[in-house]
Short mmCIF file of C-alpha atoms in Angstrom, two decimals:
data_model
loop_
_atom_site.label_atom_id
_atom_site.label_comp_id
_atom_site.label_asym_id
_atom_site.label_seq_id
_atom_site.Cartn_x
_atom_site.Cartn_y
_atom_site.Cartn_z
CA MET A 1 68.01 -7.93 -244.55
CA GLU A 2 67.66 -10.12 -247.66
CA LYS A 3 65.20 -7.94 -249.67
CA PRO A 4 64.01 -4.36 -249.47
CA GLY A 5 61.51 -3.92 -246.66
CA GLY A 6 62.04 -7.53 -245.59
CA PRO A 7 62.53 -8.67 -242.05
CA PHE A 8 65.83 -8.75 -240.28
CA THR A 9 67.04 -12.36 -240.21
CA ILE A 10 69.95 -14.12 -238.50
CA ARG A 11 72.51 -15.62 -240.86
CA ASP A 12 76.11 -16.78 -240.51
CA ILE A 13 78.23 -14.78 -242.89
CA ASP A 14 82.00 -14.06 -243.25
CA ILE A 15 83.65 -10.77 -242.29
CA GLN A 16 87.11 -9.84 -243.48
CA ALA A 17 90.10 -9.01 -241.32
CA PRO A 18 90.54 -5.20 -240.94
CA GLU A 19 92.24 -3.39 -243.75
CA ARG A 20 94.93 -0.84 -242.94
CA ASP A 21 92.49 1.89 -241.83
CA GLU A 22 89.86 -0.37 -240.29
CA VAL A 23 88.98 -1.35 -236.70
CA LEU A 24 87.40 -4.74 -235.98
CA VAL A 25 85.01 -4.54 -233.02
CA LYS A 26 83.33 -7.37 -231.23
CA ILE A 27 79.85 -6.05 -230.68
CA ALA A 28 78.35 -6.20 -227.18
CA ALA A 29 75.22 -4.11 -227.90
CA ALA A 30 73.61 -2.31 -230.81
CA GLY A 31 70.76 0.23 -230.67
CA ILE A 32 67.94 0.11 -233.19
CA CYS A 33 67.35 3.51 -234.58
CA HIS A 34 64.45 4.99 -236.48
CA THR A 35 66.90 5.47 -239.41
CA ASP A 36 67.45 1.70 -239.65
CA LEU A 37 63.72 1.11 -239.77
CA THR A 38 62.97 3.68 -242.44
CA THR A 39 66.03 3.02 -244.63
CA ARG A 40 65.33 -0.77 -244.89
CA HIS A 41 62.07 0.10 -246.79
CA ARG A 42 63.96 2.37 -249.21
CA TRP A 43 67.05 0.28 -249.77
CA PRO A 44 67.68 -0.81 -253.34
CA ALA A 45 67.27 -4.46 -254.27
CA GLU A 46 70.65 -4.51 -256.01
CA ARG A 47 72.30 -3.72 -252.65
CA CYS A 48 70.84 -6.77 -250.87
CA PRO A 49 71.46 -8.74 -248.75
CA MET A 50 72.45 -5.90 -246.45
CA VAL A 51 73.65 -5.65 -242.82
CA PHE A 52 72.28 -2.53 -240.98
CA GLY A 53 73.02 -1.08 -237.59
CA HIS A 54 74.72 2.10 -236.73
CA GLU A 55 74.69 2.33 -232.90
CA GLY A 56 77.25 -0.28 -231.95
CA ALA A 57 79.27 -0.63 -228.77
CA GLY A 58 81.81 -3.27 -227.86
CA VAL A 59 85.52 -4.08 -227.58
CA VAL A 60 88.21 -3.63 -230.22
CA GLU A 61 89.39 -6.98 -231.41
CA ALA A 62 92.01 -5.97 -234.05
CA VAL A 63 93.16 -2.82 -235.91
CA GLY A 64 94.77 -2.10 -239.28
CA GLU A 65 98.38 -0.87 -239.52
CA ALA A 66 97.38 2.78 -240.06
CA VAL A 67 95.12 3.00 -236.94
CA THR A 68 96.67 4.84 -233.99
CA THR A 69 93.79 6.11 -231.78
CA VAL A 70 92.41 2.77 -230.53
CA SER A 71 93.98 -0.54 -229.70
CA PRO A 72 92.81 -4.13 -229.12
CA GLY A 73 91.06 -4.37 -225.75
CA ASP A 74 89.67 -0.79 -225.83
CA THR A 75 85.93 -0.42 -224.98
CA VAL A 76 84.33 1.67 -227.65
CA CYS A 77 81.14 3.25 -229.00
CA LEU A 78 80.59 3.52 -232.75
CA SER A 79 78.98 6.50 -234.53
CA TYR A 80 78.75 8.04 -238.02
CA ARG A 81 81.80 8.18 -240.38
CA SER A 82 83.42 11.24 -241.90
CA CYS A 83 86.39 11.79 -244.25
CA GLY A 84 88.23 14.24 -242.00
CA VAL A 85 89.72 16.25 -244.86
CA CYS A 86 86.97 17.98 -246.81
CA GLU A 87 86.04 21.61 -246.13
CA GLN A 88 83.28 20.74 -243.68
CA CYS A 89 85.42 18.26 -241.73
CA ALA A 90 88.35 20.61 -241.62
CA GLY A 91 86.03 23.29 -240.20
CA GLY A 92 84.83 20.97 -237.41
CA HIS A 93 81.49 20.17 -239.02
CA THR A 94 81.95 16.46 -239.61
CA ALA A 95 78.19 15.68 -239.62
CA TYR A 96 78.05 17.51 -242.95
CA CYS A 97 81.08 15.78 -244.50
CA ASP A 98 81.12 16.25 -248.30
CA LYS A 99 81.46 12.38 -248.62
CA ALA A 100 78.88 11.42 -246.02
CA GLY A 101 76.69 9.60 -248.38
CA ALA A 102 79.43 7.37 -249.86
CA LEU A 103 80.95 6.75 -246.41
CA ASN A 104 77.70 5.99 -244.55
CA VAL A 105 74.93 4.74 -246.77
CA SER A 106 76.43 3.30 -249.97
CA GLY A 107 76.45 -0.30 -248.72
CA SER A 108 80.16 -0.71 -249.42
CA ARG A 109 83.62 0.68 -248.83
CA MET A 110 84.72 3.74 -250.79
CA ASP A 111 86.42 1.51 -253.36
CA GLY A 112 83.15 -0.41 -253.89
CA SER A 113 84.27 -3.61 -252.13
CA THR A 114 82.30 -5.27 -249.38
CA CYS A 115 83.68 -6.49 -246.12
CA HIS A 116 81.00 -9.23 -245.76
CA SER A 117 80.29 -12.26 -247.84
CA LEU A 118 78.07 -15.34 -247.84
CA GLU A 119 79.39 -18.49 -249.58
CA GLY A 120 81.66 -16.30 -251.67
CA ALA A 121 78.87 -13.86 -252.75
CA PRO A 122 79.03 -10.25 -251.55
CA VAL A 123 76.89 -9.10 -248.65
CA PHE A 124 76.56 -5.32 -248.42
CA GLY A 125 77.21 -3.36 -245.26
CA SER A 126 79.53 -0.59 -244.10
CA TYR A 127 76.37 1.17 -242.87
CA PHE A 128 77.52 4.33 -241.10
CA GLY A 129 80.95 2.75 -241.30
CA GLN A 130 80.01 -0.13 -239.01
CA SER A 131 76.93 -2.36 -239.78
CA SER A 132 76.62 -3.25 -236.14
CA PHE A 133 73.60 -5.61 -236.25
CA ALA A 134 76.18 -8.32 -236.03
CA THR A 135 78.56 -10.03 -233.65
CA TYR A 136 81.49 -8.20 -235.29
CA ALA A 137 81.78 -4.91 -237.20
CA LEU A 138 84.41 -3.15 -239.17
CA ALA A 139 84.70 0.49 -238.22
CA TYR A 140 87.15 3.39 -238.64
CA GLU A 141 89.01 5.89 -236.48
CA SER A 142 86.57 8.68 -237.32
CA ASN A 143 83.56 6.78 -235.86
CA THR A 144 85.24 4.78 -233.12
CA VAL A 145 85.27 6.47 -229.70
CA THR A 146 86.77 4.96 -226.56
CA VAL A 147 84.39 4.85 -223.53
CA PRO A 148 84.85 3.77 -219.89
CA ALA A 149 85.04 0.01 -219.52
CA ASP A 150 82.52 0.08 -216.70
CA LEU A 151 79.86 1.86 -218.90
CA PRO A 152 77.28 -0.76 -219.76
CA PRO A 153 77.24 -1.47 -223.45
CA ALA A 154 73.48 -1.10 -223.75
CA LEU A 155 73.90 2.49 -222.47
CA ALA A 156 76.98 3.26 -224.58
CA ALA A 157 75.38 2.08 -227.89
CA PRO A 158 72.72 4.75 -228.32
CA LEU A 159 75.17 7.56 -227.70
CA GLY A 160 76.45 7.16 -231.26
CA CYS A 161 73.28 8.38 -232.95
CA SER A 162 69.92 8.88 -231.25
CA VAL A 163 71.12 10.33 -227.98
CA GLN A 164 73.83 12.31 -229.77
CA THR A 165 71.27 13.76 -232.16
CA GLY A 166 68.70 14.74 -229.59
CA ALA A 167 71.02 16.09 -226.92
CA GLY A 168 73.39 17.58 -229.53
CA THR A 169 70.56 19.54 -231.14
CA VAL A 170 69.96 21.24 -227.79
CA LEU A 171 73.57 21.62 -226.57
CA ASN A 172 75.38 22.23 -229.85
CA VAL A 173 72.82 23.99 -232.08
CA LEU A 174 70.13 25.73 -230.05
CA GLN A 175 72.21 26.30 -226.93
CA PRO A 176 69.20 27.60 -224.84
CA PRO A 177 70.09 29.75 -221.88
CA PRO A 178 68.78 28.64 -218.47
CA GLY A 179 65.23 29.86 -217.83
CA THR A 180 64.14 29.77 -221.44
CA ALA A 181 61.43 27.53 -222.78
CA LEU A 182 61.95 24.64 -225.20
CA ALA A 183 59.25 22.47 -226.84
CA VAL A 184 60.05 19.01 -228.14
CA PHE A 185 57.62 17.56 -230.78
CA GLY A 186 57.90 13.78 -230.77
CA ALA A 187 59.15 12.03 -227.63
CA GLY A 188 60.92 8.96 -228.96
CA SER A 189 64.61 8.34 -228.09
CA VAL A 190 65.76 11.41 -229.94
CA GLY A 191 63.11 13.66 -228.53
CA LEU A 192 63.56 12.42 -225.03
CA SER A 193 67.30 12.86 -225.25
CA ALA A 194 66.55 16.48 -226.18
CA VAL A 195 64.27 16.74 -223.17
CA MET A 196 67.06 15.47 -220.86
CA ALA A 197 69.60 17.85 -222.32
CA ALA A 198 67.27 20.84 -222.07
CA VAL A 199 66.36 20.00 -218.50
CA ALA A 200 70.05 19.75 -217.64
CA GLU A 201 70.50 23.20 -219.05
CA GLY A 202 67.77 24.59 -216.77
CA CYS A 203 65.09 25.09 -219.35
CA THR A 204 61.31 24.86 -219.01
CA VAL A 205 60.53 21.89 -221.32
CA ILE A 206 57.25 21.01 -222.97
CA ALA A 207 56.90 17.64 -224.80
CA VAL A 208 54.26 17.09 -227.43
CA GLU A 209 53.59 13.40 -227.94
CA PRO A 210 50.65 11.20 -228.86
CA VAL A 211 51.73 8.07 -226.95
CA ALA A 212 50.74 8.28 -223.26
CA ALA A 213 53.67 6.22 -221.97
CA ARG A 214 56.08 8.51 -223.69
CA ARG A 215 54.41 11.58 -222.27
CA ASP A 216 54.71 10.01 -218.83
CA LYS A 217 58.39 9.33 -219.55
CA ALA A 218 58.93 12.98 -220.52
CA LEU A 219 57.49 14.09 -217.15
CA GLU A 220 59.69 11.58 -215.33
CA LEU A 221 62.72 13.09 -217.06
CA GLY A 222 61.94 16.65 -215.98
CA ALA A 223 59.53 18.07 -218.53
CA SER A 224 57.31 20.80 -217.03
CA ALA A 225 54.27 19.84 -219.05
CA VAL A 226 53.14 17.47 -221.83
CA VAL A 227 50.58 17.87 -224.54
CA ASP A 228 48.62 15.08 -226.30
CA PRO A 229 48.20 16.30 -229.91
CA THR A 230 45.38 13.82 -230.51
CA ALA A 231 43.31 15.42 -227.76
CA GLU A 232 43.83 19.04 -228.57
CA ASN A 233 42.39 21.12 -231.40
CA ASP A 234 45.16 23.77 -231.09
CA VAL A 235 48.39 22.29 -229.89
CA ALA A 236 50.38 25.51 -230.47
CA ALA A 237 47.95 27.46 -228.23
CA ILE A 238 48.41 24.95 -225.48
CA VAL A 239 52.19 25.17 -225.78
CA ARG A 240 52.06 28.96 -225.78
CA GLU A 241 49.86 28.89 -222.66
CA HIS A 242 52.39 26.66 -220.88
CA THR A 243 55.25 28.97 -221.87
CA GLY A 244 53.82 32.38 -221.13
CA GLY A 245 53.21 33.42 -224.73
CA GLY A 246 55.38 31.03 -226.75
CA THR A 247 58.43 28.87 -226.48
CA HIS A 248 61.86 30.28 -227.32
CA TYR A 249 63.09 27.05 -228.99
CA ALA A 250 61.52 24.00 -230.50
CA VAL A 251 62.80 20.64 -231.74
CA ASP A 252 60.81 18.64 -234.35
CA THR A 253 61.68 14.94 -234.51
CA THR A 254 58.74 13.89 -236.72
CA GLY A 255 59.47 15.38 -240.15
CA GLN A 256 55.69 15.89 -240.61
CA SER A 257 54.35 19.07 -242.11
CA ALA A 258 51.46 19.47 -239.68
CA VAL A 259 53.75 19.03 -236.75
CA ILE A 260 56.32 21.48 -238.04
CA THR A 261 53.53 24.02 -238.53
CA GLN A 262 52.54 23.52 -234.89
CA ALA A 263 56.10 24.11 -233.81
CA ILE A 264 56.43 27.31 -235.82
CA THR A 265 53.11 28.59 -234.48
CA ALA A 266 54.08 27.72 -230.90
CA LEU A 267 57.33 29.76 -231.09
CA ARG A 268 57.45 33.38 -229.92
CA ASN A 269 58.94 36.02 -232.19
CA ARG A 270 62.52 35.31 -233.17
CA GLY A 271 62.31 31.80 -231.87
CA SER A 272 64.45 28.96 -233.22
CA LEU A 273 63.25 25.64 -234.66
CA ALA A 274 65.54 22.64 -235.21
CA LEU A 275 64.42 19.98 -237.64
CA VAL A 276 65.91 16.60 -236.90
CA GLY A 277 63.12 14.23 -238.17
CA ILE A 278 63.59 12.33 -241.36
CA GLY A 279 60.92 13.32 -243.86
CA ALA A 280 60.87 13.25 -247.67
CA GLN A 281 59.04 16.62 -247.90
CA ALA A 282 57.36 19.10 -245.58
CA GLU A 283 55.34 22.20 -246.24
CA PHE A 284 54.84 25.24 -243.95
CA ASN A 285 53.78 28.90 -244.18
CA VAL A 286 56.84 30.93 -245.23
CA MET A 287 55.11 34.16 -244.23
CA ALA A 288 54.62 32.92 -240.69
CA VAL A 289 58.34 32.22 -240.51
CA MET A 290 59.26 35.56 -241.96
CA THR A 291 56.89 37.80 -240.01
CA LYS A 292 57.95 36.18 -236.69
CA GLY A 293 61.62 36.14 -237.55
CA ILE A 294 61.80 32.41 -236.95
CA ARG A 295 65.18 30.78 -237.45
CA ILE A 296 65.06 27.21 -238.82
CA HIS A 297 68.07 24.85 -238.44
CA GLY A 298 68.35 21.62 -240.28
CA VAL A 299 70.36 19.33 -238.01
CA ILE A 300 72.24 16.09 -238.65
CA GLU A 301 73.68 14.01 -235.77
CA GLY A 302 73.26 16.97 -233.36
CA GLU A 303 76.12 18.62 -235.17
CA ALA A 304 78.38 16.59 -232.94
CA VAL A 305 81.93 15.50 -233.48
CA PRO A 306 81.67 12.06 -231.87
CA SER A 307 85.18 11.98 -230.36
CA GLU A 308 84.40 15.25 -228.53
CA PHE A 309 80.69 15.02 -227.81
CA ILE A 310 80.30 11.44 -226.73
CA PRO A 311 82.61 11.91 -223.72
CA ARG A 312 80.51 14.99 -222.86
CA LEU A 313 77.32 12.84 -222.93
CA ILE A 314 79.03 10.23 -220.67
CA GLY A 315 79.81 13.03 -218.20
CA LEU A 316 76.18 14.05 -218.14
CA TYR A 317 75.22 10.39 -217.55
CA GLN A 318 77.72 9.99 -214.74
CA ARG A 319 76.33 13.13 -213.02
CA GLY A 320 72.77 11.80 -213.27
CA GLN A 321 71.67 14.36 -215.78
CA LEU A 322 71.22 11.91 -218.71
CA PRO A 323 69.48 8.84 -217.18
CA LEU A 324 69.69 6.78 -220.39
CA GLU A 325 68.58 3.59 -218.67
CA ARG A 326 65.06 4.95 -218.45
CA LEU A 327 64.72 4.85 -222.26
CA ILE A 328 66.21 1.46 -223.02
CA THR A 329 64.61 -1.95 -223.47
CA GLU A 330 67.09 -4.79 -224.14
CA PHE A 331 66.48 -7.65 -226.57
CA PRO A 332 68.71 -10.57 -227.43
CA LEU A 333 70.17 -10.41 -230.96
CA HIS A 334 68.02 -13.35 -232.21
CA ASP A 335 64.91 -11.25 -231.39
CA ILE A 336 66.03 -8.41 -233.66
CA GLU A 337 62.86 -8.41 -235.75
CA ALA A 338 60.66 -8.35 -232.66
CA ALA A 339 62.67 -5.44 -231.34
CA ALA A 340 62.32 -3.60 -234.64
CA GLN A 341 58.51 -4.12 -234.64
CA ALA A 342 58.31 -2.98 -230.95
CA ALA A 343 60.14 0.24 -231.92
CA ALA A 344 58.01 0.89 -235.01
CA SER A 345 54.78 0.39 -233.04
CA GLY A 346 55.89 2.64 -230.22
CA GLN A 347 55.75 -0.23 -227.73
CA VAL A 348 59.27 0.60 -226.53
CA ILE A 349 61.27 3.82 -226.71
CA LYS A 350 64.74 2.60 -227.40
CA PRO A 351 65.34 -1.06 -228.18
CA VAL A 352 68.93 -2.20 -227.78
CA LEU A 353 70.16 -5.56 -228.94
CA SER A 354 72.34 -7.35 -226.35
CA LEU A 355 75.07 -9.65 -227.56
CA GLY A 356 76.68 -10.26 -224.20
#
């Protein structure tokens, strides 16, 4: 991306050899995430040109001398980066690493250097410790996870963020017992990953989504009912009707005040709401939360430790409980801007760039 909010363009640039703690990965596939699309419009001009991408999958090409957990030839999936030594990381909460901002969204390494250049001038990157909208990416041990060599790269790539976020919110944070009801507000790739995880846990799942094709997909994936918020005056009442008086759990993927209010209203007393949608601000009725005893969880990356959770997701996929292929539409790398536009418009659920 050469200017804030500008299109993704294909350029030949240089990438450095891996430093002592880095892993050079030849990218075979990279998912386009909602975070890539929103961040490019907020990215500062002084940090352009910039290489985005944070759902990479491929094969390790080379490693730095300090790297011990992966080797050249390993098939890997890339996720978010964490420092591994702060209070949150030491406690197993790597998604809330104290240095997450500097490690994932600064546009450079921790020392301020860039690993990309164009005709000698710096090109910013290191996005989520990878910048995987490229044929090669430099990653780190904390965000590089080995995966089975026979797992298609287009399926492995989204595990690192969107699938991890949706499924992790259900499995790691809400942990709904079988037989309970869970509503998902927004059935994009994150929301549908939450649907699949909740169905796998034996929950009654309701999906609230304005796009008809995505409602149909939720039903395909095991949702008990779907709600079109554009056709209903009282979405919360419809959800309560489907769940016998209110849902026990809810996941909001939209970050929108009106939708969060619907989710709160749809919950039964002492229900739990997980907020995973990116939004600058949201307003809701505090008294409604207090009087119903609602518990609200802010969730990043499904509170997953990638090296532990991604293998769990792969196990669900191999058992047929996480049919990722139903979400994915593949695009060649040179069609990256078309893929981004298709995602932004809702034309596709999960675009994945194929570099194979």
